[in-house]
CSV table of C-alpha atoms and ligand atoms in Angstrom, one decimal:
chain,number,residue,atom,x,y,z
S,1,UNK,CA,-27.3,-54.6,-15.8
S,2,UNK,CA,-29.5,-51.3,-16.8
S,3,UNK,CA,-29.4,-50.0,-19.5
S,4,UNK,CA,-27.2,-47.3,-19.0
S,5,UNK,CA,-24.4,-50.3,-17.8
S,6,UNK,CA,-25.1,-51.8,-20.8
S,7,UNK,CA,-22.8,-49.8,-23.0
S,8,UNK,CA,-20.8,-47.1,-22.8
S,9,UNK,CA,-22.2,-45.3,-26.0
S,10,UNK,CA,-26.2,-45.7,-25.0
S,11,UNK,CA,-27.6,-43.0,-23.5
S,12,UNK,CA,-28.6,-43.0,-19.8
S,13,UNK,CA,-32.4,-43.5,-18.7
S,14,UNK,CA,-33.6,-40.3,-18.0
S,15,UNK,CA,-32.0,-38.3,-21.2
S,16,UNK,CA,-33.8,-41.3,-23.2
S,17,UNK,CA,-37.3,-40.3,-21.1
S,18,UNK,CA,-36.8,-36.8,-21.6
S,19,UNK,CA,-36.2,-37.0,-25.4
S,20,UNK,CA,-38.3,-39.5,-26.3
S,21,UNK,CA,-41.1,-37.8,-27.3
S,22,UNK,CA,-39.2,-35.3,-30.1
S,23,UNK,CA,-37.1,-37.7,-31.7
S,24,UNK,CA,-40.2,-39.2,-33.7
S,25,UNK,CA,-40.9,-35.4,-34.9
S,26,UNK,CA,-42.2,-32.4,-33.2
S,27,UNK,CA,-45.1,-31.3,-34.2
S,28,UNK,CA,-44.7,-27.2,-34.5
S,29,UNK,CA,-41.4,-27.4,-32.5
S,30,UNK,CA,-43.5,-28.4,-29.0
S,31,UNK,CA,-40.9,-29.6,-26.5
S,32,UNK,CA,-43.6,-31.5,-24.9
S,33,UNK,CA,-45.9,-33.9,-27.1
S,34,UNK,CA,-49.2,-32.0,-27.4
S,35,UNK,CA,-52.9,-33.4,-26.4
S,36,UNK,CA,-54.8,-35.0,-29.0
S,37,UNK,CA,-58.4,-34.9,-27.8
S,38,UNK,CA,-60.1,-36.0,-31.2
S,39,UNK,CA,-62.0,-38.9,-31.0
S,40,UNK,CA,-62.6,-39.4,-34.6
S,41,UNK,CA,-59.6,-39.3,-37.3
S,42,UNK,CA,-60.2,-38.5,-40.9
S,43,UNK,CA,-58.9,-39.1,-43.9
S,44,UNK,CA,-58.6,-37.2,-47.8
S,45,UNK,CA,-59.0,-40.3,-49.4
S,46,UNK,CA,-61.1,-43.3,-48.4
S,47,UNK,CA,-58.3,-45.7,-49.4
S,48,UNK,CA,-56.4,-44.3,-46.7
S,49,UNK,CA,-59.4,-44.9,-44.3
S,50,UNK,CA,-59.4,-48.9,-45.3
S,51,UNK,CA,-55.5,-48.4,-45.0
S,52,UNK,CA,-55.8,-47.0,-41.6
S,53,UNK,CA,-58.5,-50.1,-40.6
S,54,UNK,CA,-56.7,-52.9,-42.1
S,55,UNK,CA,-53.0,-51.7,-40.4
S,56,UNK,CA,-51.1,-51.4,-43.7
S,57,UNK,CA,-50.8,-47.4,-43.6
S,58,UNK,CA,-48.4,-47.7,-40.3
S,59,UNK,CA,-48.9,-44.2,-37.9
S,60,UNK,CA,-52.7,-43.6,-38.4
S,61,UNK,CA,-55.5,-43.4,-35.8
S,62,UNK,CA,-59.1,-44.0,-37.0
S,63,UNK,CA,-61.1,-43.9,-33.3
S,64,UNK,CA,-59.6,-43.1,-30.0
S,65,UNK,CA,-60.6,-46.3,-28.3
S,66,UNK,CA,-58.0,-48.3,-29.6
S,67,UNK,CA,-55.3,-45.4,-29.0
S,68,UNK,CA,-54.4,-41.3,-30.4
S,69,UNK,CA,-51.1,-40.2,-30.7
S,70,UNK,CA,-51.2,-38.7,-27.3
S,71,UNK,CA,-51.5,-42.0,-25.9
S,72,UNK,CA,-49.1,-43.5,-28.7
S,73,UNK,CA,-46.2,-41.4,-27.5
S,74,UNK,CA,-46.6,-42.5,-24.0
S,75,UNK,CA,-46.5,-46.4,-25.6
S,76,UNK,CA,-43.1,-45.6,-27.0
S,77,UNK,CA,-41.7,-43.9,-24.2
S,78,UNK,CA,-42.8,-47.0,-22.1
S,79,UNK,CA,-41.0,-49.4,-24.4
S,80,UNK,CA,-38.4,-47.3,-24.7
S,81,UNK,CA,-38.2,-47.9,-20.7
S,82,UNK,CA,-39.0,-51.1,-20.8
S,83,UNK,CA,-36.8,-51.9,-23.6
S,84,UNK,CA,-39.3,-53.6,-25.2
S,85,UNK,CA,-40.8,-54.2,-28.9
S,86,UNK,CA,-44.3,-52.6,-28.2
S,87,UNK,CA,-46.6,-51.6,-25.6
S,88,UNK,CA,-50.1,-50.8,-25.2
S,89,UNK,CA,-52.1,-48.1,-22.4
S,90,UNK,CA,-55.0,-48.9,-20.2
S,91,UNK,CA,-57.5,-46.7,-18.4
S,92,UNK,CA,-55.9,-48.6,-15.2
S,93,UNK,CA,-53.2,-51.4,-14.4
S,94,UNK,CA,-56.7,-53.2,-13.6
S,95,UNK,CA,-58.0,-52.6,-17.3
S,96,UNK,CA,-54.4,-54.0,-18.4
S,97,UNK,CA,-54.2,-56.9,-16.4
S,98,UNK,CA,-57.9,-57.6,-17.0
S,99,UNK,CA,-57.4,-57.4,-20.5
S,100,UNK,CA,-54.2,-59.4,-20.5
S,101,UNK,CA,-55.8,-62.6,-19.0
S,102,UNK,CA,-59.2,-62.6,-20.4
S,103,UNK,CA,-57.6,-61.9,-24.0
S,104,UNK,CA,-54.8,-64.6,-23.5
S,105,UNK,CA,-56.4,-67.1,-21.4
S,106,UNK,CA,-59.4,-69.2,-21.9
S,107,UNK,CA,-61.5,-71.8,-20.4
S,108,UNK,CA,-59.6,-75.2,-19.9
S,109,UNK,CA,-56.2,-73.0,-19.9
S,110,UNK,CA,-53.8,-73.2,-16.8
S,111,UNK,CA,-52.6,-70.4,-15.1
S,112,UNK,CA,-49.9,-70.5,-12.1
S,113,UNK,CA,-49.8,-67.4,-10.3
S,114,UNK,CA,-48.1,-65.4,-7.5
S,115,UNK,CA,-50.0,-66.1,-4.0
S,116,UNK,CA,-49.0,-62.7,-3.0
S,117,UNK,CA,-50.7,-60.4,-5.4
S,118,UNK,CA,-52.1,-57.0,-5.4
S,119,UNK,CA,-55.6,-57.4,-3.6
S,120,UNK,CA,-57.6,-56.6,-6.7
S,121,UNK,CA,-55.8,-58.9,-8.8
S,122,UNK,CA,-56.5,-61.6,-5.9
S,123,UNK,CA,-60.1,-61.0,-7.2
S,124,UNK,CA,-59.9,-61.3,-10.5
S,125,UNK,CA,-58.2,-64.6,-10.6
S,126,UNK,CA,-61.2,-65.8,-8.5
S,127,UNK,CA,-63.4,-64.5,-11.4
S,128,UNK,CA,-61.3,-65.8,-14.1
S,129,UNK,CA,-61.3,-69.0,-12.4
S,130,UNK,CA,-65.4,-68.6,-12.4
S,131,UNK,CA,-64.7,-68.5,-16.4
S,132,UNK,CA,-63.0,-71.8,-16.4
S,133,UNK,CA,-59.3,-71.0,-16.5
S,134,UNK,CA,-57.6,-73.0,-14.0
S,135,UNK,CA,-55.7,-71.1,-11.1
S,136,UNK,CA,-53.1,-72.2,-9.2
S,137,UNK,CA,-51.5,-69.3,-6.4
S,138,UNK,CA,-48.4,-70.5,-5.4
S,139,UNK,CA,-45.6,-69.8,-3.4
S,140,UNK,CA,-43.4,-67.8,-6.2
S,141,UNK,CA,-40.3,-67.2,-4.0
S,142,UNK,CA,-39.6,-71.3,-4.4
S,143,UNK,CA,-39.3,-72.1,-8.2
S,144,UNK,CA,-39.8,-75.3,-7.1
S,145,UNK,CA,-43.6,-74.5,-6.1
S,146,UNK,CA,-44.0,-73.1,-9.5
S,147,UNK,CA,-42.5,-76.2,-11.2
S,148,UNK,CA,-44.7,-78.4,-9.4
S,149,UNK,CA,-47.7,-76.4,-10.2
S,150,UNK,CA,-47.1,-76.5,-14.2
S,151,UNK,CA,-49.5,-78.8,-16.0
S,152,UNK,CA,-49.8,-80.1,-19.5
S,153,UNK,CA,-52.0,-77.5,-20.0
S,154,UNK,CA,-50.6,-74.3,-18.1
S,155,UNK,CA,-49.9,-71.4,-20.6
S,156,UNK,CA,-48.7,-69.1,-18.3
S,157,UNK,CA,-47.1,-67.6,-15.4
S,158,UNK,CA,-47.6,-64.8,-13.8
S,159,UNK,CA,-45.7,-62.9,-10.6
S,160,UNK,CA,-45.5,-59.5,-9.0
S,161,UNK,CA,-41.9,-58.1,-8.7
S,162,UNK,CA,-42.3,-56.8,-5.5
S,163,UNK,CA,-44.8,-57.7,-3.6
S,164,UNK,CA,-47.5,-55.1,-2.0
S,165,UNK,CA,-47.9,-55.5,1.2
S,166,UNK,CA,-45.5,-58.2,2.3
S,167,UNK,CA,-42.8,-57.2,-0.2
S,168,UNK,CA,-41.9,-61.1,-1.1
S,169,UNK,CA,-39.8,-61.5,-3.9
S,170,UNK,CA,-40.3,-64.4,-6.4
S,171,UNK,CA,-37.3,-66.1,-7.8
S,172,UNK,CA,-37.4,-64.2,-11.1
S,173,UNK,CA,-34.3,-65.9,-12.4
S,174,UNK,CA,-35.5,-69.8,-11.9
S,175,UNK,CA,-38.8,-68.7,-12.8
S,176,UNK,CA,-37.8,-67.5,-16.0
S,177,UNK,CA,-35.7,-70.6,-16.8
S,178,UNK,CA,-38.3,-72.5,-16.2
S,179,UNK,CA,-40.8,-71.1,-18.3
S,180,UNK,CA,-38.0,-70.8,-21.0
S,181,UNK,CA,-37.6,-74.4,-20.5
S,182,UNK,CA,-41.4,-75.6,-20.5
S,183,UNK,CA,-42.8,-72.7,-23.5
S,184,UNK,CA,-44.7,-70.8,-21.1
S,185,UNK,CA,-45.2,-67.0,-21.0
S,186,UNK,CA,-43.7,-65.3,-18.1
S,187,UNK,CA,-45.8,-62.4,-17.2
S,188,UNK,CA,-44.4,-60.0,-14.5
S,189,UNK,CA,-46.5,-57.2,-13.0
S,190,UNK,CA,-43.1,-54.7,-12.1
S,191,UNK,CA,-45.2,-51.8,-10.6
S,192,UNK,CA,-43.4,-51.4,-7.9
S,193,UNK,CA,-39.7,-51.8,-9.2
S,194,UNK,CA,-40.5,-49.9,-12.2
S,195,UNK,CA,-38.4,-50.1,-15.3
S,196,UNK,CA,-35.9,-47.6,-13.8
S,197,UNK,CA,-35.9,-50.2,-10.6
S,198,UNK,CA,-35.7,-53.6,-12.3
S,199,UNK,CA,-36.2,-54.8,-16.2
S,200,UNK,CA,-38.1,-58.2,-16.4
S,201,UNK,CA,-37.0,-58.9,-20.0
S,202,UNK,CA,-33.2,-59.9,-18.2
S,203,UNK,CA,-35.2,-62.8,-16.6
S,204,UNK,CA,-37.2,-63.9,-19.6
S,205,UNK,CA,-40.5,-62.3,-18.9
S,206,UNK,CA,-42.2,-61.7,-22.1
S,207,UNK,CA,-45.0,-59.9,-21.0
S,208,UNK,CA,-44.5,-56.8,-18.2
S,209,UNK,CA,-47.4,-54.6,-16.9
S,210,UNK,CA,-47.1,-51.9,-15.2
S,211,UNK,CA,-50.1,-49.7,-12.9
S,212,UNK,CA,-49.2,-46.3,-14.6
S,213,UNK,CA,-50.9,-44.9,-11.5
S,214,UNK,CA,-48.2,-45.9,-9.0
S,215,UNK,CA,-44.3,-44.1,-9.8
S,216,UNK,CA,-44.4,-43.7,-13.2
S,217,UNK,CA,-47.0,-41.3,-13.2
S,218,UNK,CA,-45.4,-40.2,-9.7
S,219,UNK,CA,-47.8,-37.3,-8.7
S,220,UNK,CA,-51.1,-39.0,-7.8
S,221,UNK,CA,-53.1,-37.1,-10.2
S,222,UNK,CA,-54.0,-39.9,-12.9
S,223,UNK,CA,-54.9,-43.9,-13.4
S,224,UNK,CA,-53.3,-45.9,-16.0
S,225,UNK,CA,-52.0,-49.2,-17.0
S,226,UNK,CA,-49.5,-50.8,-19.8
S,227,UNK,CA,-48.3,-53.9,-21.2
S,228,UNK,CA,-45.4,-54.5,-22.6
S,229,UNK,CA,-43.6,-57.1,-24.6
S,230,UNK,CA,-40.4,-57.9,-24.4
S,231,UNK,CA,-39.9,-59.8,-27.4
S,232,UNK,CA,-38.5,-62.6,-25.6
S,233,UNK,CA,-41.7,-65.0,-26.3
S,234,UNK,CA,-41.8,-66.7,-29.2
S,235,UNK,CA,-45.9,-66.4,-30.3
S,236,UNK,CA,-46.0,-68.6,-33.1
S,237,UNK,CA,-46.1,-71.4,-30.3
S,238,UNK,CA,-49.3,-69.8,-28.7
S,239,UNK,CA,-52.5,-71.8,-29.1
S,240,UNK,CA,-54.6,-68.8,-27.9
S,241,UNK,CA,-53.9,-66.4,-30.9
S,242,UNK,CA,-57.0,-66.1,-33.2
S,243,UNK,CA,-56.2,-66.9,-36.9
S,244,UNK,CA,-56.9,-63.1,-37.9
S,245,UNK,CA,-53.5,-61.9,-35.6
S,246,UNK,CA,-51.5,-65.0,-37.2
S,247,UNK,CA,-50.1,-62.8,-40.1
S,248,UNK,CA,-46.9,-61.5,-40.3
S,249,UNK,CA,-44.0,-61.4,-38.1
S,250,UNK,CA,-45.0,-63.6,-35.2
S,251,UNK,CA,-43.4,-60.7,-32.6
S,252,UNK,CA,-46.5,-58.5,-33.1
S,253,UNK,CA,-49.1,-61.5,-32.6
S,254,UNK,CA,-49.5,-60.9,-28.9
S,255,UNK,CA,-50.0,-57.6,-28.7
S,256,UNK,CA,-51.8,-57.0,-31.3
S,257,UNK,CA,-54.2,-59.4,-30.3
S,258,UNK,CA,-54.5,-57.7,-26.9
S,259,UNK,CA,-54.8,-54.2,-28.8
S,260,UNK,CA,-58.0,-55.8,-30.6
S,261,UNK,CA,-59.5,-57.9,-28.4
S,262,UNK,CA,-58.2,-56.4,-25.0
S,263,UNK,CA,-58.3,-52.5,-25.8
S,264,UNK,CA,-60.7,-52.4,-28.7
S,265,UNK,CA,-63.7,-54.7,-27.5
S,266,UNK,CA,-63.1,-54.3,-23.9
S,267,UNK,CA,-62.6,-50.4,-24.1
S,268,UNK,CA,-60.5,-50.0,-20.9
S,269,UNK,CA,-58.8,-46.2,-22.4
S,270,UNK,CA,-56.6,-44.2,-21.1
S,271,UNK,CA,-57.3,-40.7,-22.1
S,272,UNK,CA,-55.2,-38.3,-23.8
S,273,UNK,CA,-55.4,-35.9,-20.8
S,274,UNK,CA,-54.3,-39.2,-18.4
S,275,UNK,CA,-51.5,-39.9,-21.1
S,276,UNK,CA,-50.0,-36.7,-21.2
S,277,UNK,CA,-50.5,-36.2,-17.1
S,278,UNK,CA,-48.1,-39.5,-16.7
S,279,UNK,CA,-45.6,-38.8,-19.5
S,280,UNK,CA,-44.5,-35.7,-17.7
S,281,UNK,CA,-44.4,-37.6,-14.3
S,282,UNK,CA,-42.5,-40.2,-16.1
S,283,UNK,CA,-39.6,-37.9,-17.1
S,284,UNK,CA,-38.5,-37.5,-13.4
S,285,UNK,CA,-39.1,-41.0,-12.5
S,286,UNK,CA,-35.3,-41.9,-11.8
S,287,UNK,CA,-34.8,-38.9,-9.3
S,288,UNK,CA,-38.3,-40.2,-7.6
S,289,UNK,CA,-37.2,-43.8,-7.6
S,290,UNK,CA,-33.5,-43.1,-5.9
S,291,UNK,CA,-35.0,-40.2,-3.9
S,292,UNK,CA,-37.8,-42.0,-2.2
S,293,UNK,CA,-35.7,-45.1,-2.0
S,294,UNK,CA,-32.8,-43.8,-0.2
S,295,UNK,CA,-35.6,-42.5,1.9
S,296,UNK,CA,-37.3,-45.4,2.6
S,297,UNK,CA,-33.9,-47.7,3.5
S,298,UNK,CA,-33.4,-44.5,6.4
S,299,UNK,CA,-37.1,-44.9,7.5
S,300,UNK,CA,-36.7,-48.7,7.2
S,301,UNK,CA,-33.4,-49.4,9.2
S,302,UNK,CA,-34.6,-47.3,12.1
S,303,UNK,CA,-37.8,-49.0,12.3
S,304,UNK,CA,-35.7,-52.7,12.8
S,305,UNK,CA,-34.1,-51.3,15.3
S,306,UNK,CA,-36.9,-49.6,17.4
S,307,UNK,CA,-38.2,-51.3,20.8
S,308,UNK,CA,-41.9,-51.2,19.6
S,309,UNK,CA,-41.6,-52.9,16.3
S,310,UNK,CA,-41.9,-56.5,15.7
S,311,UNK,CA,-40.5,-56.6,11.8
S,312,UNK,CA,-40.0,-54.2,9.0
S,313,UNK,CA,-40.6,-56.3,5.6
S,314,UNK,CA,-38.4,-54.3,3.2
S,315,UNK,CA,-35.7,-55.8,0.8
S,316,UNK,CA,-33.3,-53.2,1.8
S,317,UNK,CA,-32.5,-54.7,4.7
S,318,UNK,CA,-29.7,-57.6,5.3
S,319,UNK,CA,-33.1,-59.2,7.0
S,320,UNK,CA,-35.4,-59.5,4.4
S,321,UNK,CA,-35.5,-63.3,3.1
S,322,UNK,CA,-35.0,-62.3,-0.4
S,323,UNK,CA,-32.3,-59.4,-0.2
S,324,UNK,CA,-29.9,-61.4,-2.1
S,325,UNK,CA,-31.8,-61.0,-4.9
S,326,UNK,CA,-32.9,-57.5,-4.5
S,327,UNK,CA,-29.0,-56.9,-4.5
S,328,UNK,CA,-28.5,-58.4,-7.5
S,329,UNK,CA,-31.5,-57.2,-9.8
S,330,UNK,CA,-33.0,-54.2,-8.2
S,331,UNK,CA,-31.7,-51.0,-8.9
S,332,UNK,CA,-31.4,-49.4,-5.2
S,333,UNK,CA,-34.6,-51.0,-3.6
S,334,UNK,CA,-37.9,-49.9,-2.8
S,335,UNK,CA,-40.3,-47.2,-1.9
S,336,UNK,CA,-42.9,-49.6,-0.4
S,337,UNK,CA,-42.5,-51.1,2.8
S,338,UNK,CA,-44.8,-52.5,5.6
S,339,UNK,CA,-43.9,-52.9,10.0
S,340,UNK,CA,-45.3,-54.9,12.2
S,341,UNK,CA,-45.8,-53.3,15.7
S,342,UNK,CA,-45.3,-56.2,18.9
S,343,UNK,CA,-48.7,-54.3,20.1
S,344,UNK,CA,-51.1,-55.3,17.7
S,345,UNK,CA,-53.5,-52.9,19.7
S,346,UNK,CA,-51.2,-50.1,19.2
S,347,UNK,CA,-51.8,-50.2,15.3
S,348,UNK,CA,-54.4,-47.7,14.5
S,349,UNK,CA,-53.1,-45.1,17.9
S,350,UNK,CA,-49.6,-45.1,15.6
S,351,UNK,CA,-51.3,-44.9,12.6
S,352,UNK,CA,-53.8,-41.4,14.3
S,353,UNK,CA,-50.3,-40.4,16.1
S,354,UNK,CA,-48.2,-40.1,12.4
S,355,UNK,CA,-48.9,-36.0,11.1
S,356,UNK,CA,-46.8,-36.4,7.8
S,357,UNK,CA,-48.0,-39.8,6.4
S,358,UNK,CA,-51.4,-39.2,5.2
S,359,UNK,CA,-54.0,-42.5,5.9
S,360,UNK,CA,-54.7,-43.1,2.6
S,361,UNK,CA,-54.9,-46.3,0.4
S,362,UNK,CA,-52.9,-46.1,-2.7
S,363,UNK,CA,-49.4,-46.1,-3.5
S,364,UNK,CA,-46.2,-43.8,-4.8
S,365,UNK,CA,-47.8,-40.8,-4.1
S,366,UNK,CA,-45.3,-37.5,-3.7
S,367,UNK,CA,-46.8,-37.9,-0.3
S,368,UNK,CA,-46.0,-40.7,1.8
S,369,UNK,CA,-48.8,-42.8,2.6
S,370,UNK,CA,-49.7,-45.3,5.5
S,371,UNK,CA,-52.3,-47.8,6.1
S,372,UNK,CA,-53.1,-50.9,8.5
S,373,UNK,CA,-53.6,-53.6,5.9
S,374,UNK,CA,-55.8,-56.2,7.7
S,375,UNK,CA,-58.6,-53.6,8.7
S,376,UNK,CA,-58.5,-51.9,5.4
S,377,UNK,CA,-57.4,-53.7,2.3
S,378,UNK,CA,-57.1,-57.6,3.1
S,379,UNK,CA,-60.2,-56.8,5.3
S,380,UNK,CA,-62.6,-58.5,2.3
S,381,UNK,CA,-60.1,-61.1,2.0
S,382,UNK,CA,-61.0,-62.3,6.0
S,383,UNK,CA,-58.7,-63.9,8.7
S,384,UNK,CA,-57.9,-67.1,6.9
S,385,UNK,CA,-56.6,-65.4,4.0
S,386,UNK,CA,-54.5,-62.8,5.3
S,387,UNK,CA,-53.1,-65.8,7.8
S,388,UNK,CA,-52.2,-67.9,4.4
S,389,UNK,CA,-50.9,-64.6,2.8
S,390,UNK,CA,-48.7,-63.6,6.2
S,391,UNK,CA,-50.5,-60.2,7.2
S,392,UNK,CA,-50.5,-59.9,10.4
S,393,UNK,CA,-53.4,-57.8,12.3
S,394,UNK,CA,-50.6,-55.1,13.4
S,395,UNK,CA,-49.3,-54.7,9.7
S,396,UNK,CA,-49.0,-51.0,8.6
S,397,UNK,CA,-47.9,-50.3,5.2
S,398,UNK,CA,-45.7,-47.8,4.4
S,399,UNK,CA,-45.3,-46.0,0.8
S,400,UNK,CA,-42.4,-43.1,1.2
S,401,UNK,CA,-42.9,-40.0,-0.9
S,402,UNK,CA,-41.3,-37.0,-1.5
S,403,UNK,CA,-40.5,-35.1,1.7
S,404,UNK,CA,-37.1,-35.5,3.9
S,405,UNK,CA,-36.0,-38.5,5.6
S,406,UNK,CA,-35.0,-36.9,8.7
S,407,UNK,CA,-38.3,-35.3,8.5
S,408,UNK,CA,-40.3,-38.7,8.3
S,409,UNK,CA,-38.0,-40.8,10.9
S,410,UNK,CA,-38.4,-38.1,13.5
S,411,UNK,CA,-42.4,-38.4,12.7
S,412,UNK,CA,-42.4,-42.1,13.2
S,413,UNK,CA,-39.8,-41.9,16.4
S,414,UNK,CA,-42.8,-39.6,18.2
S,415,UNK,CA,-46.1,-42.1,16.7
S,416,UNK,CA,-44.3,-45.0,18.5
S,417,UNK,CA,-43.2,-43.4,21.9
G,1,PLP,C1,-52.0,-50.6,-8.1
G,1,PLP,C2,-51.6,-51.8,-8.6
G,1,PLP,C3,-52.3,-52.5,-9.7
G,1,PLP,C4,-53.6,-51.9,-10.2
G,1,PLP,O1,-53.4,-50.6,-10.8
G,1,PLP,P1,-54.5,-49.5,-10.9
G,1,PLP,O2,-53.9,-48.5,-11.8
G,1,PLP,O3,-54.8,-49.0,-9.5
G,1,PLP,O4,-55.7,-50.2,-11.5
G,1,PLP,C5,-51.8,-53.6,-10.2
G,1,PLP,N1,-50.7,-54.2,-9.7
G,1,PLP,C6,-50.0,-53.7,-8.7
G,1,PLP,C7,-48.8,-54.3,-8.2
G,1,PLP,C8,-50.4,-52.4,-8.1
G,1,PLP,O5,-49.7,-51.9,-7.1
């Protein structure tokens, strides 16, 4: 259920978006939130300076590391999306996620996470298992394989909506019973569902991040990450808060140490310029999201059905292994996709052969965007990983953009001839 479905009298997702920013005051009637570039706030009276540092006078900036009002307004307009108590802006999803474990985490802690993840996340867990936090990567479309991964000492889940490339779906429901049921927090990385797509609070998650530099931004023009909390987890139960962020309502205790610890010491930013760049995409994310997805279940069920492909992973289809949940939690489906070819040899001549797909990495451009995964971005990960992770060497990955379906298919129907 969106929001939209949720009742008759709340407004739909994109008037929400687009009003957002006003409705907290405009400063000199701008229809769009201006750019605060100051790094440095000041104040009249110092009491309002020790006000501003010690969080009593609510609304006040005192340095632009931990935030401005630029990237403030973004933060409300993602909670807004997320329908969420709070959110906080990173330089990059990376800085977020970064953040997120190395703030909430710590050595002796154990963490059960998604086997497929984004590569560079891969990564990190290695380091943070260098640190002493125990990983476990698991196969997160069986709940069981999550259940039998949880420890006395796991604190926390963590699982990638939709998976890039593979597009494996965990299942978010079970999942989120079963941290419910054990006290654990559910963290779910929704880049590529996106609010509009999918909301993780429905399943319990009570942290979501989000790579800003994906759809929500849209237009492939500017990084940046964001937590958000749902206010589904109950904090007061989480050893890992320092005694300084156990004051007050226990709601804000996650976030704000991840503000402090996470954003302040760690310094991962987003800039004002960034901010404003992705708040503007962010107001046509629902056209993007049905557009490209439409798009993409065209490209999709043509590709199943031609001669030289082996598979087509995309949770549109009646094929994919998970589609039954797609149906029931995803908002139309995906712009992300990925084909194997029964030619492994004909990968990169397809790949040359394509004119409108540019070979790029990256993802939810306006442009679509191809790439062959195992030479590219599993290539550091070497053959044994990408066997364990299911990439095959003929795997081309597939993010739709902006231009018209016909246009695409009749692009792909030459590359493969
Ligand atoms: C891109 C991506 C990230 C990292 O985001 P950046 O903004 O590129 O740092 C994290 N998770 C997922 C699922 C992504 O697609």
């Amino acid at each position: 259920m969106s929001a939209s479905e949720k009742s008759p009298r709340q407004e739909g997702f994109s008037t929400q978006i687009v009003h957002a920013d006003r409705r907290g005051g405009a400063e000199w009637g701008a229809v769009h939130a201006p750019i605060h570039t100051s790094v440095q706030y000041g104040y009249e009276r110092v009491e309002d300076l020790i006000g501003a540092f010690q969080g009593t006078l609510k609304g006040t900036f005192n340095y632009a590391r931990q935030g401005t009002p630029t990237t403030a307004a973004l933060e409300s307009k993602l909670s807004q999306m997320e329908q969420g108590v709070g959110s906080i802006c990173f330089a990059t999803g990376m800085a977020g996620i970064c953040a997120l474990f190395l703030t909430l985490l710590k050595a002796g802690d154990h963490l059960v996470a998604s086997q497929f993840v984004f590569g560079n996340t891969n990564s990190f867990l290695l380091t943070l298992a260098d640190l002493g936090v125990e990983v476990s990567m698991v196969d997160v479309t069986k709940a069981e394989a999550v259940a039998q991964a949880i420890r006395p000492h796991t604190r926390m889940v963590f699982v990638e909506t939709l998976a890039n490339p593979g597009t494996q779906i965990p299942d978010l429901e079970a999942i989120g019973a079963l941290c419910q049921e054990k006290g654990l927090l559910y963290v779910v990385d929704n880049t590529v569902l996106s609010p509009y797509g999918f909301l993780p609070a429905q399943v319990g998650a009570g942290l979501v991040v989000h790579s800003l530099s994906k759809i929500i931004g849209g237009h492939g023009d500017a990084l940046g990450g964001v937590v958000t909390d749902t206010g589904r987890f109950d904090w007061s139960q989480y050893p890992n808060i320092f005694s300084a962020y156990r004051k007050g309502d226990a709601k804000g205790w996650g976030l704000q140490q991840l503000r402090k610890k996470g954003l302040r010491d760690m310094g991962g930013t987003l800039s004002s310029g960034a901010a404003h760049q992705i708040a503007v995409g962010a107001e046509t994310l629902a056209l993007r999201m049905a557009r490209t997805s439409a798009t993409a279940l065209a490209l999709a069920e043509f590709l199943q059905q031609h001669p030289a492909v082996a598979k087509v992973h995309y949770p549109g289809l009646t094929s994919h292994p998970q589609h039954a949940i797609a149906k029931k939690w995803f908002k139309g489906s995906s712009w992300l996709m990925s084909f194997e070819l029964k030619d492994a040899q004909q990968c990169l001549p397809v790949c040359n052969r394509l004119h409108l797909p540019l070979k790029a990495t990256g993802l939810a451009d306006t442009r679509s965007l191809i790439i062959p995964v195992a030479h590219t971005i599993f290539w550091e990960a070497g053959p044994e990983t990408r066997r364990a992770m299911g990439i095959a060497d003929s795997l081309i990955r597939v993010s739709v953009g902006l231009e018209d379906a016909a246009d695409l298919i009749a692009d792909f129907d030459q590359a493969l001839k």
